[in-house]
Structures are given as C-alpha cells and as structure tokens.
XYZ file of C-alpha atoms in Angstrom:
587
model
C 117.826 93.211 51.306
C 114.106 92.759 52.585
C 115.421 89.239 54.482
C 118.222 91.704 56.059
C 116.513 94.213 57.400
C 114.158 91.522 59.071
C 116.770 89.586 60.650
C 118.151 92.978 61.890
C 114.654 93.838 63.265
C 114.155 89.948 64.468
C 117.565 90.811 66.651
C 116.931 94.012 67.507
C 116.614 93.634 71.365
C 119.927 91.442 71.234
C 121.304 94.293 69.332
C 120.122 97.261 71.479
C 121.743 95.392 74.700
C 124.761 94.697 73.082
C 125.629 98.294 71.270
C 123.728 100.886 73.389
C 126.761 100.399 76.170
C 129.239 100.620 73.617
C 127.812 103.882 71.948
C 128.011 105.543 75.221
C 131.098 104.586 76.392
C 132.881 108.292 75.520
C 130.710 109.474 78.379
C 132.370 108.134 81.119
C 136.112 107.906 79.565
C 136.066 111.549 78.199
C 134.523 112.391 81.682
C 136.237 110.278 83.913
C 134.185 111.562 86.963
C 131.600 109.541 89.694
C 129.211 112.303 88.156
C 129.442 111.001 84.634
C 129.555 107.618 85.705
C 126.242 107.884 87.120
C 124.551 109.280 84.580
C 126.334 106.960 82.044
C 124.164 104.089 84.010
C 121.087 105.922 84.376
C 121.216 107.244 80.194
C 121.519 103.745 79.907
C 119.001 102.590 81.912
C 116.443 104.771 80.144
C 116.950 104.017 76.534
C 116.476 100.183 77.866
C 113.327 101.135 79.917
C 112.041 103.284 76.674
C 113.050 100.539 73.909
C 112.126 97.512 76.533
C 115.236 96.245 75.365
C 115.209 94.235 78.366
C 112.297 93.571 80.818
C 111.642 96.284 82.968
C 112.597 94.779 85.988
C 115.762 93.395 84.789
C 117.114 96.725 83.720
C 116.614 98.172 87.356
C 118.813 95.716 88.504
C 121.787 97.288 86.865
C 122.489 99.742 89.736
C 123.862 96.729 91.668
C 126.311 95.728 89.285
C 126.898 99.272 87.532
C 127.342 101.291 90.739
C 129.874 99.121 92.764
C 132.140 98.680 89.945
C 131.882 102.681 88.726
C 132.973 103.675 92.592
C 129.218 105.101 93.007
C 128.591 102.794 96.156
C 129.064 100.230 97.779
C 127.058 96.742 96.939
C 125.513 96.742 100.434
C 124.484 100.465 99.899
C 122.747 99.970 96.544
C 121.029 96.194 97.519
C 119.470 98.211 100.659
C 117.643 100.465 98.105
C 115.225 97.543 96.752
C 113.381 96.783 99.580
C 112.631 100.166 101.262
C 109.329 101.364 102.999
C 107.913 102.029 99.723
C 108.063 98.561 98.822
C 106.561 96.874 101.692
C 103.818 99.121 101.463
C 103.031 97.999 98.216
C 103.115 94.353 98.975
C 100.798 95.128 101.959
C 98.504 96.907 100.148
C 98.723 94.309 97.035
C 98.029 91.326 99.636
C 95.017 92.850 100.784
C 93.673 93.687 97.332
C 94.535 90.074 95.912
C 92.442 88.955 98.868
C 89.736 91.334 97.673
C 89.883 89.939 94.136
C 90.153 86.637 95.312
C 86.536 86.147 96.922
C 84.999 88.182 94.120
C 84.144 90.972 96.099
C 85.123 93.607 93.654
C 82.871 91.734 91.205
C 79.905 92.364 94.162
C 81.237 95.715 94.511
C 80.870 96.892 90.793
C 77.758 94.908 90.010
C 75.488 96.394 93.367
C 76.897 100.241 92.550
C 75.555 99.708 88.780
C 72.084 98.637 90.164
C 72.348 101.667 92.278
C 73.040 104.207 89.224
C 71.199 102.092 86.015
C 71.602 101.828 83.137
C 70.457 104.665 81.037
C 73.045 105.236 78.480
C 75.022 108.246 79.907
C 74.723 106.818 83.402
C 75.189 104.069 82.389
C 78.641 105.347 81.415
C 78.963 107.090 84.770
C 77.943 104.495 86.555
C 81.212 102.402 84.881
C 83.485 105.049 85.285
C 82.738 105.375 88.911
C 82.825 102.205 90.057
C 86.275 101.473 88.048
C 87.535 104.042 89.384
C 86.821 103.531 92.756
C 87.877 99.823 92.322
C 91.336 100.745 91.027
C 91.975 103.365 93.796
C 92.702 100.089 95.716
C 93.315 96.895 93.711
C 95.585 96.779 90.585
C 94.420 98.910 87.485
C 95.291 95.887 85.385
C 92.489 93.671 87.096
C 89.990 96.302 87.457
C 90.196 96.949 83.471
C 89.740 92.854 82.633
C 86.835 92.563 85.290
C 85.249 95.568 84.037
C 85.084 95.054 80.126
C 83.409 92.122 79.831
C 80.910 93.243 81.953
C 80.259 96.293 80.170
C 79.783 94.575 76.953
C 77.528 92.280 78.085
C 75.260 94.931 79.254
C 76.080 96.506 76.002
C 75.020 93.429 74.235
C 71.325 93.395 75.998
C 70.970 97.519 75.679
C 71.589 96.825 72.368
C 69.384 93.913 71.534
C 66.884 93.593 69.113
C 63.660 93.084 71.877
C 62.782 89.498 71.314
C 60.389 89.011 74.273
C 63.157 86.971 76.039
C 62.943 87.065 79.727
C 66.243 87.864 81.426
C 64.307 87.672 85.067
C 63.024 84.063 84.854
C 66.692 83.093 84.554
C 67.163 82.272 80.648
C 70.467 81.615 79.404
C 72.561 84.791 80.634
C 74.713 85.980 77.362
C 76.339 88.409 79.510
C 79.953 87.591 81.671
C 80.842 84.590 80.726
C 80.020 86.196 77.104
C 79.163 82.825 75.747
C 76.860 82.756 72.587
C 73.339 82.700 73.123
C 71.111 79.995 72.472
C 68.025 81.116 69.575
C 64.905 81.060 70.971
C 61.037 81.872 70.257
C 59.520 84.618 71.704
C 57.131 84.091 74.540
C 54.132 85.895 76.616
C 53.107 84.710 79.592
C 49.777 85.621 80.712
C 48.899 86.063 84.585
C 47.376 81.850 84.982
C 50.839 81.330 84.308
C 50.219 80.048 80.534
C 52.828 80.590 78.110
C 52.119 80.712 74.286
C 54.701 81.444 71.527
C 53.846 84.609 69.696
C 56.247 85.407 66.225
C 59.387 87.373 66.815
C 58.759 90.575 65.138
C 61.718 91.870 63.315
C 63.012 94.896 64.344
C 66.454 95.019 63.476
C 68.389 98.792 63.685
C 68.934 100.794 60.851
C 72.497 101.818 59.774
C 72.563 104.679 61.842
C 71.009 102.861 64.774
C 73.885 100.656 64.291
C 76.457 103.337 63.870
C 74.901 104.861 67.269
C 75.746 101.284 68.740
C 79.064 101.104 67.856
C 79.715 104.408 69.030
C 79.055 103.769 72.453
C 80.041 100.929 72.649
C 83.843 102.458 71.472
C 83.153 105.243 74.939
C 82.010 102.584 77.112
C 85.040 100.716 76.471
C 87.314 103.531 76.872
C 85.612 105.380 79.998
C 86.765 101.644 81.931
C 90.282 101.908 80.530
C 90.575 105.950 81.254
C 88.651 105.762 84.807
C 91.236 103.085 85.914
C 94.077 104.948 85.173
C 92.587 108.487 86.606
C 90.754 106.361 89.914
C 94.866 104.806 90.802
C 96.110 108.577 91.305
C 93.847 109.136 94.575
C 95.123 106.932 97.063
C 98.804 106.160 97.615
C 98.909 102.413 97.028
C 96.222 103.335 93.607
C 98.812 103.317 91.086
C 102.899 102.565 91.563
C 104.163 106.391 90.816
C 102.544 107.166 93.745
C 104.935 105.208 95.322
C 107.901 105.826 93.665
C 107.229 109.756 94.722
C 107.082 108.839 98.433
C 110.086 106.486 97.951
C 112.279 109.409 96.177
C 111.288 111.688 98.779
C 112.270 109.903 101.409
C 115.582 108.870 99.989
C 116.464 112.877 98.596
C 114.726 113.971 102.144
C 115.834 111.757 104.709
C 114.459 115.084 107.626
C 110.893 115.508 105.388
C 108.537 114.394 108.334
C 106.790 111.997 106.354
C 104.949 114.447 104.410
C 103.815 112.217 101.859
C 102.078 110.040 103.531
C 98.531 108.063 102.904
C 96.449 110.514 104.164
C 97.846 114.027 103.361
C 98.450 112.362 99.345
C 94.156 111.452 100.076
C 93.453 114.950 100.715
C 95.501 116.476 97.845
C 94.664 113.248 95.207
C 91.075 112.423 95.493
C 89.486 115.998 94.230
C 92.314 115.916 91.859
C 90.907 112.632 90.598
C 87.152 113.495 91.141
C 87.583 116.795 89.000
C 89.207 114.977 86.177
C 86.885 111.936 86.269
C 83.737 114.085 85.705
C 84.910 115.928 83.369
C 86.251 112.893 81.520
C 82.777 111.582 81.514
C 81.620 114.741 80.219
C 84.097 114.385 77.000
C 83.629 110.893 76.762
C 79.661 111.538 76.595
C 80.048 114.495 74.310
C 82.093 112.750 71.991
C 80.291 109.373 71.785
C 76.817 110.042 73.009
C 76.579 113.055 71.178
C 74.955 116.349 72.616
C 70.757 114.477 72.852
C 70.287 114.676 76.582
C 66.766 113.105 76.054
C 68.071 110.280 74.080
C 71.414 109.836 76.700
C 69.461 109.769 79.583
C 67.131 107.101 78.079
C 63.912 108.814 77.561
C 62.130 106.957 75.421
C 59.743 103.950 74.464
C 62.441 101.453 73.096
C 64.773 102.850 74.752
C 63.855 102.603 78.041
C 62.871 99.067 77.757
C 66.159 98.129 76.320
C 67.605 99.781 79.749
C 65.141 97.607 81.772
C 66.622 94.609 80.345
C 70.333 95.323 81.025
C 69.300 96.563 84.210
C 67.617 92.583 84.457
C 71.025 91.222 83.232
C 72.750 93.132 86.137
C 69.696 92.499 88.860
C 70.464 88.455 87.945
C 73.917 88.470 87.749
C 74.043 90.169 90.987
C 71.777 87.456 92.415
C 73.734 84.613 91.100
C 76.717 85.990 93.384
C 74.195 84.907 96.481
C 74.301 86.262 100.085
C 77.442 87.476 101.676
C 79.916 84.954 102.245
C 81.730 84.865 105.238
C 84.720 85.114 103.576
C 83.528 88.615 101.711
C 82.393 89.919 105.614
C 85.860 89.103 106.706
C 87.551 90.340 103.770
C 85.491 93.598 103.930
C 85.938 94.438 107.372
C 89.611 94.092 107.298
C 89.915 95.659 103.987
C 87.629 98.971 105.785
C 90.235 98.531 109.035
C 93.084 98.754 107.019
C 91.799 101.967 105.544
C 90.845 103.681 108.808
C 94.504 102.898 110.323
C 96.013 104.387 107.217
C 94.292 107.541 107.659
C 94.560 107.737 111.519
C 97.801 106.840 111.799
C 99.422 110.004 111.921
C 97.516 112.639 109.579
C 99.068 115.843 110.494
C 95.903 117.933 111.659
C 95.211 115.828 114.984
C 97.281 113.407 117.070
C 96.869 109.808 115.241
C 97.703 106.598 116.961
C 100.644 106.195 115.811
C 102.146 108.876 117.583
C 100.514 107.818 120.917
C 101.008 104.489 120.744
C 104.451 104.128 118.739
C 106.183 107.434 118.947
C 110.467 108.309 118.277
C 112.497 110.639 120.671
C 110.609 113.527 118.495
C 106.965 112.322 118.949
C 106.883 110.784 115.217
C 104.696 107.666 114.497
C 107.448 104.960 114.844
C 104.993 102.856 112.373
C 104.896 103.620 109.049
C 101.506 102.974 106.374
C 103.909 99.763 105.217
C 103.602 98.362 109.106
C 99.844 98.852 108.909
C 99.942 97.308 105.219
C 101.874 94.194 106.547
C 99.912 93.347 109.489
C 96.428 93.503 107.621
C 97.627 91.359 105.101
C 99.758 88.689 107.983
C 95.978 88.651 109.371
C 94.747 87.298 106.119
C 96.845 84.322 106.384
C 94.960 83.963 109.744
C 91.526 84.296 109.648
C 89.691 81.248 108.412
C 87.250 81.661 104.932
C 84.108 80.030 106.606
C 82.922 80.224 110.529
C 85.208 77.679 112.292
C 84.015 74.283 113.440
C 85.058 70.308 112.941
C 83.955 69.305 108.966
C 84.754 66.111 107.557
C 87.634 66.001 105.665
C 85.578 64.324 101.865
C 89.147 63.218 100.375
C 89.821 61.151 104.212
C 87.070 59.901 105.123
C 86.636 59.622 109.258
C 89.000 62.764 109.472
C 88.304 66.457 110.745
C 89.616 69.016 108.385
C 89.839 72.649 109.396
C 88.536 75.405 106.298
C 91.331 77.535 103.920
C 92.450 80.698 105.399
C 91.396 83.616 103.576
C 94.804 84.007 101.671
C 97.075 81.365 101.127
C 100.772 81.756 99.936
C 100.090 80.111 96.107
C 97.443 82.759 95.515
C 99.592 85.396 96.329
C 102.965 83.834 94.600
C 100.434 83.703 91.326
C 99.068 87.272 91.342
C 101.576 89.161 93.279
C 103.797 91.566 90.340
C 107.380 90.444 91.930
C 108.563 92.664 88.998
C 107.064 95.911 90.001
C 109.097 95.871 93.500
C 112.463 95.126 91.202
C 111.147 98.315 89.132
C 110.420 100.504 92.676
C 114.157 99.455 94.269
C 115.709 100.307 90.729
C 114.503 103.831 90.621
C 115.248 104.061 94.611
C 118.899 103.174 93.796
C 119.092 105.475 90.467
C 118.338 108.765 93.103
C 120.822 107.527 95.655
C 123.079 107.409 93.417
C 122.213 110.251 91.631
C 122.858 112.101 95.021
C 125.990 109.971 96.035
C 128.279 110.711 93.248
C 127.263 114.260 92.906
C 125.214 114.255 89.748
C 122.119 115.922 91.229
C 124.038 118.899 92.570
C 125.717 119.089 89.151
C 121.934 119.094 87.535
C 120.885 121.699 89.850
C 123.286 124.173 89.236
C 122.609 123.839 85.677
C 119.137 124.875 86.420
C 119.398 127.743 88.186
C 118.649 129.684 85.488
C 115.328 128.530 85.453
C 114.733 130.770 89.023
C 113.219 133.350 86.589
C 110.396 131.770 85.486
C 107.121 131.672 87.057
C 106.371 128.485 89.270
C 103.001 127.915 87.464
C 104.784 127.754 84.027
C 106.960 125.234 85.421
C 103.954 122.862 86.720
C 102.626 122.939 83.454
C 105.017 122.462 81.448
C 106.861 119.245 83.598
C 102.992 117.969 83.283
C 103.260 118.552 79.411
C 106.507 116.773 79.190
C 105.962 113.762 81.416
C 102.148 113.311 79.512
C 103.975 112.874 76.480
C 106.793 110.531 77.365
C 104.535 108.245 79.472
C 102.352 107.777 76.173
C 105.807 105.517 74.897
C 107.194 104.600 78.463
C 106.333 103.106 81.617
C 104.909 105.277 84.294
C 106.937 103.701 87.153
C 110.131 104.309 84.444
C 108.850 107.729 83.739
C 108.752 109.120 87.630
C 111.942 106.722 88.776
C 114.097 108.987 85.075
C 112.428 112.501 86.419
C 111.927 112.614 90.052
C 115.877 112.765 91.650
C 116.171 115.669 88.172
C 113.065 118.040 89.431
C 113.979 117.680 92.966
C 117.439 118.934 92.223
C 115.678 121.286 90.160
C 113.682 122.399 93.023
C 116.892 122.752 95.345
C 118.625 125.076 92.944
C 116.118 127.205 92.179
C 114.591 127.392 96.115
C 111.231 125.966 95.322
C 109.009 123.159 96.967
C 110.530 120.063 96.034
C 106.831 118.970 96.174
C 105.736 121.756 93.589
C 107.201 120.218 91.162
C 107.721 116.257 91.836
C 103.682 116.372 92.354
C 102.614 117.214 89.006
C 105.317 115.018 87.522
C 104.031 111.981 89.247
C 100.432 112.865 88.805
C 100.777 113.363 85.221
C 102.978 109.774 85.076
C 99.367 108.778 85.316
C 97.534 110.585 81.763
C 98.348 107.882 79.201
C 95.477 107.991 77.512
C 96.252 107.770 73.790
C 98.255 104.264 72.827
C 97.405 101.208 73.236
C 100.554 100.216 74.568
C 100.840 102.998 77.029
C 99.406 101.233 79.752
C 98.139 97.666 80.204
C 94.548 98.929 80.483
C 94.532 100.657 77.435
C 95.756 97.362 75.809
C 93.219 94.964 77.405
C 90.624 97.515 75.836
C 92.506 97.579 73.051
C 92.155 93.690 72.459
C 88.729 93.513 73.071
C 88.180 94.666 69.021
C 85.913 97.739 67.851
C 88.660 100.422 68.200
C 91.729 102.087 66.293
C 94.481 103.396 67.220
C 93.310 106.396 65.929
C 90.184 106.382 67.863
C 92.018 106.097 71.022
C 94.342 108.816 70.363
C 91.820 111.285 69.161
C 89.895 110.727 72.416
C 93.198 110.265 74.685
C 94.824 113.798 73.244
C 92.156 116.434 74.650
C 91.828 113.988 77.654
C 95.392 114.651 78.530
C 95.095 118.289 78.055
C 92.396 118.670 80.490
C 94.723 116.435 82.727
C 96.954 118.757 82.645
C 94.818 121.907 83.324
C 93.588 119.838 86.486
C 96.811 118.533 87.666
C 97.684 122.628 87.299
C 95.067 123.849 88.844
C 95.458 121.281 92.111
C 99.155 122.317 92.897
C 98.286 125.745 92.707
C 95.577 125.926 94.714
C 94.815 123.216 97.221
C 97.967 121.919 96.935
C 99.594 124.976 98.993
C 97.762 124.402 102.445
C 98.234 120.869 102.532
C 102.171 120.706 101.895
C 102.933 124.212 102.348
C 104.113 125.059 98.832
C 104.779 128.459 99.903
C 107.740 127.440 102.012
C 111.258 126.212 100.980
C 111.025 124.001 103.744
C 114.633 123.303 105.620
C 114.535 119.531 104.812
C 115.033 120.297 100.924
C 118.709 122.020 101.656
C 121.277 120.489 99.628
C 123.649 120.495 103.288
C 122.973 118.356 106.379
C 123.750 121.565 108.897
C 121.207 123.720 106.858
C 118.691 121.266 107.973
C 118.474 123.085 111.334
C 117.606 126.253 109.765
C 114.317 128.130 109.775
C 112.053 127.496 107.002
C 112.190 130.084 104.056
C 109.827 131.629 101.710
C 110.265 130.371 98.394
C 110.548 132.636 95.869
C-alpha cells in the first residue's frame, strides 16, 4: 500500500495534467456559453499555476490553444497579447540591470553604502536592509538575495569571532565572500619598528548564551536580506513583475486610461509605501532578534565594538580589492542614472515631459512609452565599448588589432535573461482579454454589485488580506494575472476606482514573507541553513500584517491625489460611448 501511494505521489504532476481537465469538463458542457468557456480555461489555469503542475510559463501558454478552439478569439488576437508594452519594458529594464550585475557594480554599490552606515549590530542590519532594498528596486530580487547573503555572513562570521589578534587590514586570508575556510594562525603584535612577535592566543570562546545571541542574529540578518528584497521590488515599476502585470491589465481592461500607471506616478505612490514598511520591518526584525538592549544593538561596548571594527576591516578590504572605477562601471552607471531620469521625465503628469514635446499623438500624449526608453538604453549597451577605445593587440593573433567587448553582449543576456517570466506576463495579458472578450468579466461584475454597500476601506483591506495569503502558496505574477481582470470588474460594477482596488492587490502580491517556497528569496535564505520553517513563519506572519496596515493606509491617503481615487473616472465604463462622458464621483 506504502509502494502505491508513492508511485501515485511520484506521478502526481502527470496525474494533475491529465485529470484536472477532465474533472472540469461539466463546466463548459452544462454551460455551453463563451462565458463558461473562459473561465473553464482560466479555473484551469490556476489550479496548474497553484499545484505547478506544469511550469509556470508553460501553463500561460494555454490561452493560445484554449481560446481559439473555445470561440473566445481568434489565434492572432490572443498571440498579440504576449508581447505587449509591458513586456518590452521588462526586457529593457532587465538588459540594463544584467549589465549592472555584470561589471559587479551592485557588488560596489552594497559594499561602499555598508562602509557608509557600519557595522554596529542594529545598523548593521539597517545598513543590509537598505542597500538590498535599494538594489532590488532595480535588478532582479533573485540576484540581489544570492549577492547579499554571503556577504552578510561573512561579516557575521568576523562580528562574531573569537578576537585572535588577526589583522584583517594587512590583507590576511579574507574568510569572508568567497566564504572559504580559514587558514589557523598564531596571534601576532606588531610593535611601531615594525617587529612582529607571536604572543599566545588567549581563549575566549562565548558562553552558551553568547552563542545563542549569535545565532539569533544571525537568523534576522538573514531574513532582513530576503524580506528587504521583496518590500525594495514594490517601489519602482520594473522592481518586481506584479508591477507589471498591473500596468499591463490596465492597459488591456482600459484601453482610454491615459497612461496612468506609468514609471513615475507608480514612484510617487510606491516608494513611501516601501520606505514605511521597510523601517518598520527593521524595527520588528530588531525587536525580535536583537532584543529590546539599545546599548548592546548599537554596539556600545569594549568587545563589542572591536568585533565591529573588524567586520567593518573585512568590508574596508573587500571594498578595496574591487579597485578604482572601471570604465566599464562609469559607463554602466551613467547610462543606468540616464535611463532613470528619462523614465521620470518622460511624461509625469504635473509638468510637460519630453515625451510630449518631442513625440506627441493627435491629443498631445507622449507617443514613447517607458518600454521605448527601456529598449534604447539597453540597444546602447550593445554599443558602447567596456574599456576607452584604441588599437590593442589581439594576444590569441599575434600581429593583429583587436577592438575591446561591448558592455553587453548577446550570450550574457541569453544566460541571465528569465525568457519565462515574459511567457508568464503575455499569459495573464491574454487571460483578461479574454476574460473581457467572451463576457465573463461583465458576468463577474454584476455578481458583485452587492458589494456597493460596503465601505471602500474594508474592501482594500480585505483584497490585501486575501492576496497575502494566497501568494504565501502561489506565484506573485500568478497571483495578480488570477485577481486583477476579477477586481477591476469588481470596481466597474460597484462604481469605484479601478485603481482602489487593483493597487492593493498588486502591492500585497508582494508580502510573502512566511514560506520558504513563497518566493525565490525566501528559498535562497532558506538554503543557506540556521532557520526553520517555523522561524520564518513566525517572523513572516506579523510582517504581513503590518504590510497590510501600510498597503491600507497608502491607498487611502496618498494614494487619492496621485490617481484621483475619488473619481470614477470615464475610462473605467464598461461601454465604449460612455467613454466620452464626464468623470463621476465614486461613491
């Protein structure tokens, strides 16, 4: 019976694909309607995103078989869906930060803003938090969390050292990044003529509770890189893929929307969303690990404070093994700060950007889009040569001139580039066209008209509730491509900001803060050893209450100038010809 059960759970992905179609089938041929249809597919869809059944990116391409033969649309309809605005924007965005990650800048980054902060123990963890947070508003959370643990433990590991006399400074065997094992050796002093005599090692190795300390923060320093990189992806637009997925849905439900989710009006609402709930985090994280000793967190203390001069060494040499500036890193950076600056001046709503003088349509909109910006930073990176051009020998043919790499090259990219997510983003871009093609959102919003009666700020919090919990066992791009085309309907029925509701939902995609397999930086942590699953969740739980709270508190207060959440504007009617009407109060 054992062996049975086994082979059964040994098959159980080939079983899943083979019998969740079947069990559904009275859907659609009890129903025989387009409506039913659709949400035959997308019911389907989700219990293959949730059980992973099938990769992710498989599974969204089901729309282009599942909708043409269900009478949904039309092939060439649905294919158009997977490579949308949204898309190239993210593979602009990703080619610039692979470029980043490429020439170790992010590495320079991190290490500099650490030696800016120290290394006192709750700075310390501030100081981590900040700068993976920062880092993962603009390259992949994913590679932000693997850069950023080993370095943290390696400063753990000298913080934490018995003091041996071993001088970090004179350029000893570093222990730290490369996290090799260090070699023993005697303790030295040197006196000022430069003589060095060997002195015994004195012994003074931690008590239990010393050790228990240790552990301790070692546990919050390894979950405040995890947590900030998740919280830093939700400021900018390109941070984290939801983000994308949101502008994507809205401009497929709300072709007329003006671009109102665009780079910089998502800055302005995102980034004291994120800054609220990163300090705060640290403040949990530092209560819960640290304990509530100021004097001891903040280092003051003999031992202690010589421990933190010798991480802060490990950092100081580290940071000087990374030498000057390349030209590479100049080049990289400067493009990298241009990109930003045309992101934000492109057309941010509260002055004329350059977009619409330079590029504007019949109605004065920015022709170019944040993608076009996006592409042509990262086309310029195929350009621009890694070292100051001149004629050096070619070593491998000798008496030929060879000219240096350009600062991206295609094999990079094809290596670190996640092909997958952009199957994922056109999946969920097809689900809400077709959602709105065959009539299923309409259906859904009637149905939730009775919801008109309860208080907008109820309804924020609990969506944010509801999409906390099911990210913790699903992908956040699945999570926001299942919900999104649902709340806007939602929103249409009910005459409320499409926005008031589809904001929280993808902000709170983001708070998956208590598995280890609800987000790959909460599994790289996870691997690194010293914590339990229970460990993370106890920390993760109140961390994604106070999420919520701040996700909350952001829609309902700066939230309302910046998108006018007061309005039902006239892009969200459900009718073309409404479009032309005046914009309404919501209720």
């Amino acid at each position: 019976m054992a062996t049975c059960w086994q082979g059964l759970w040994a098959y159980r992905s080939y079983l899943l694909v083979f019998f969740l179609p079947i069990f559904l089938l009275p859907l659609p041929i009890l129903l025989p309607r387009r409506e039913a249809y659709c949400a035959y597919s997308i019911i389907l869809m989700a219990l293959f995103w949730c059980t992973e059944a099938l990769p992710l990116a498989v599974t969204a391409l089901l729309p282009i078989v599942l909708y043409p033969m269900m009478g949904i649309m039309d092939a060439s309809e649905v294919c158009i869906e997977y490579l949308k605005d949204s898309n190239i924007l993210f593979v602009g965005g990703l080619l610039v930060a692979i470029a980043v990650e490429h020439w170790n800048l992010h590495k320079r980054i991190a290490l500099r803003v650490l030696l800016i902060i120290g290394v006192r123990p709750a700075l310390l963890l501030l100081g981590f938090m900040l700068v993976t947070a920062f880092l993962s508003m603009w390259i992949s959370n994913t590679a932000t969390t693997a850069m950023m643990v080993p370095i943290a433990h390696a400063v753990l590991d000298q913080l934490h050292r018995t003091p041996t006399g071993k001088d970090v400074e004179e350029g000893s065997e570093n222990p730290t990044f490369e996290l090799q094992e260090p070699s023993p050796q005697k303790e030295v002093t040197k006196f000022d003529n430069g003589q060095v005599h060997p002195v015994p090692a004195v012994s003074l190795e931690p008590t239990a509770a010393q050790r228990q300390e240790q552990f301790r923060f070692s546990q919050g320093m390894s979950l405040c890189v995890c947590y900030s990189a998740s919280i830093g992806g939700i400021a900018t637009l390109t941070g984290t893929t939801p983000n994308l997925v949101l502008q994507g849905q809205v401009n497929a439900l709300f072709p007329q929307n003006g671009n109102v989710v665009n780079f910089a009006s998502w800055f302005v609402f995102a980034f004291p969303t994120m800054a609220i709930l990163l300090l705060l985090s640290w403040l949990w994280l530092q209560s819960l690990f640290l304990g509530f000793n100021f004097r001891k967190n903040f280092g003051i203390g003999g031992q202690a404070q010589e421990r933190a001069r010798a991480a802060f060494r490990v950092i100081q040499t580290e940071h000087k093994l990374l030498g000057p500036m390349t030209f590479a890193e100049k080049a990289v950076s400067v493009l990298f700060v241009t990109l930003v600056v045309l992101w934000f001046t492109r057309e941010p709503g509260f002055f004329v950007g350059w977009g619409n003088l330079a590029f504007p349509d019949k109605d004065g909109n920015s022709m170019a889009s944040d993608g076009t910006v996006a592409i042509f930073i990262g086309i310029i990176l195929f350009l621009v040569p890694s070292k100051i051009p001149g004629l050096t020998p070619d070593p491998e043919n000798p008496g030929r001139l060879k000219a240096p790499p350009a600062l991206l090259n295609w094999k990079t990219v094809n290596e670190k580039m996640p092909w997958n997510i952009v199957l994922l983003l056109g999946g969920g871009f097809a689900l809400a066209k077709g959602s709105e093609k065959s009539g299923l959102s309409e259906w859904l919003g009637d149905k939730l008209t009775p919801l008109e009666n309860v208080p907008p700020p109820a309804i924020a919090f609990i969506i944010c509730l509801l999409i906390a919990t099911f990210t913790e066992c699903t992908s956040n791009v699945a999570t926001t491509t299942l919900f999104l085309p649902i709340l806007a309907s939602m929103a249409q029925a009910i005459r409320l900001h499409p926005l008031y509701v589809m904001l929280p939902c993808t902000l709170a995609s983001s708070l998956a803060f208590m598995l280890p397999v609800a987000t790959p930086p909460n599994a790289i942590v996870f691997s690194f050893g010293g914590l339990k699953v229970s460990d993370m969740a106890r920390t993760g739980f109140l961390l994604n209450i106070i999420g919520v709270l701040v996700i909350t508190l952001a829609i309902n207060s700066w939230g309302y100038p910046i998108f006018n959440l007061h309005t039902f504007p006239s892009w969200a009617h459900t009718n073309n010809t409404a479009n032309n009407l005046a914009t309404t109060p919501s209720p």
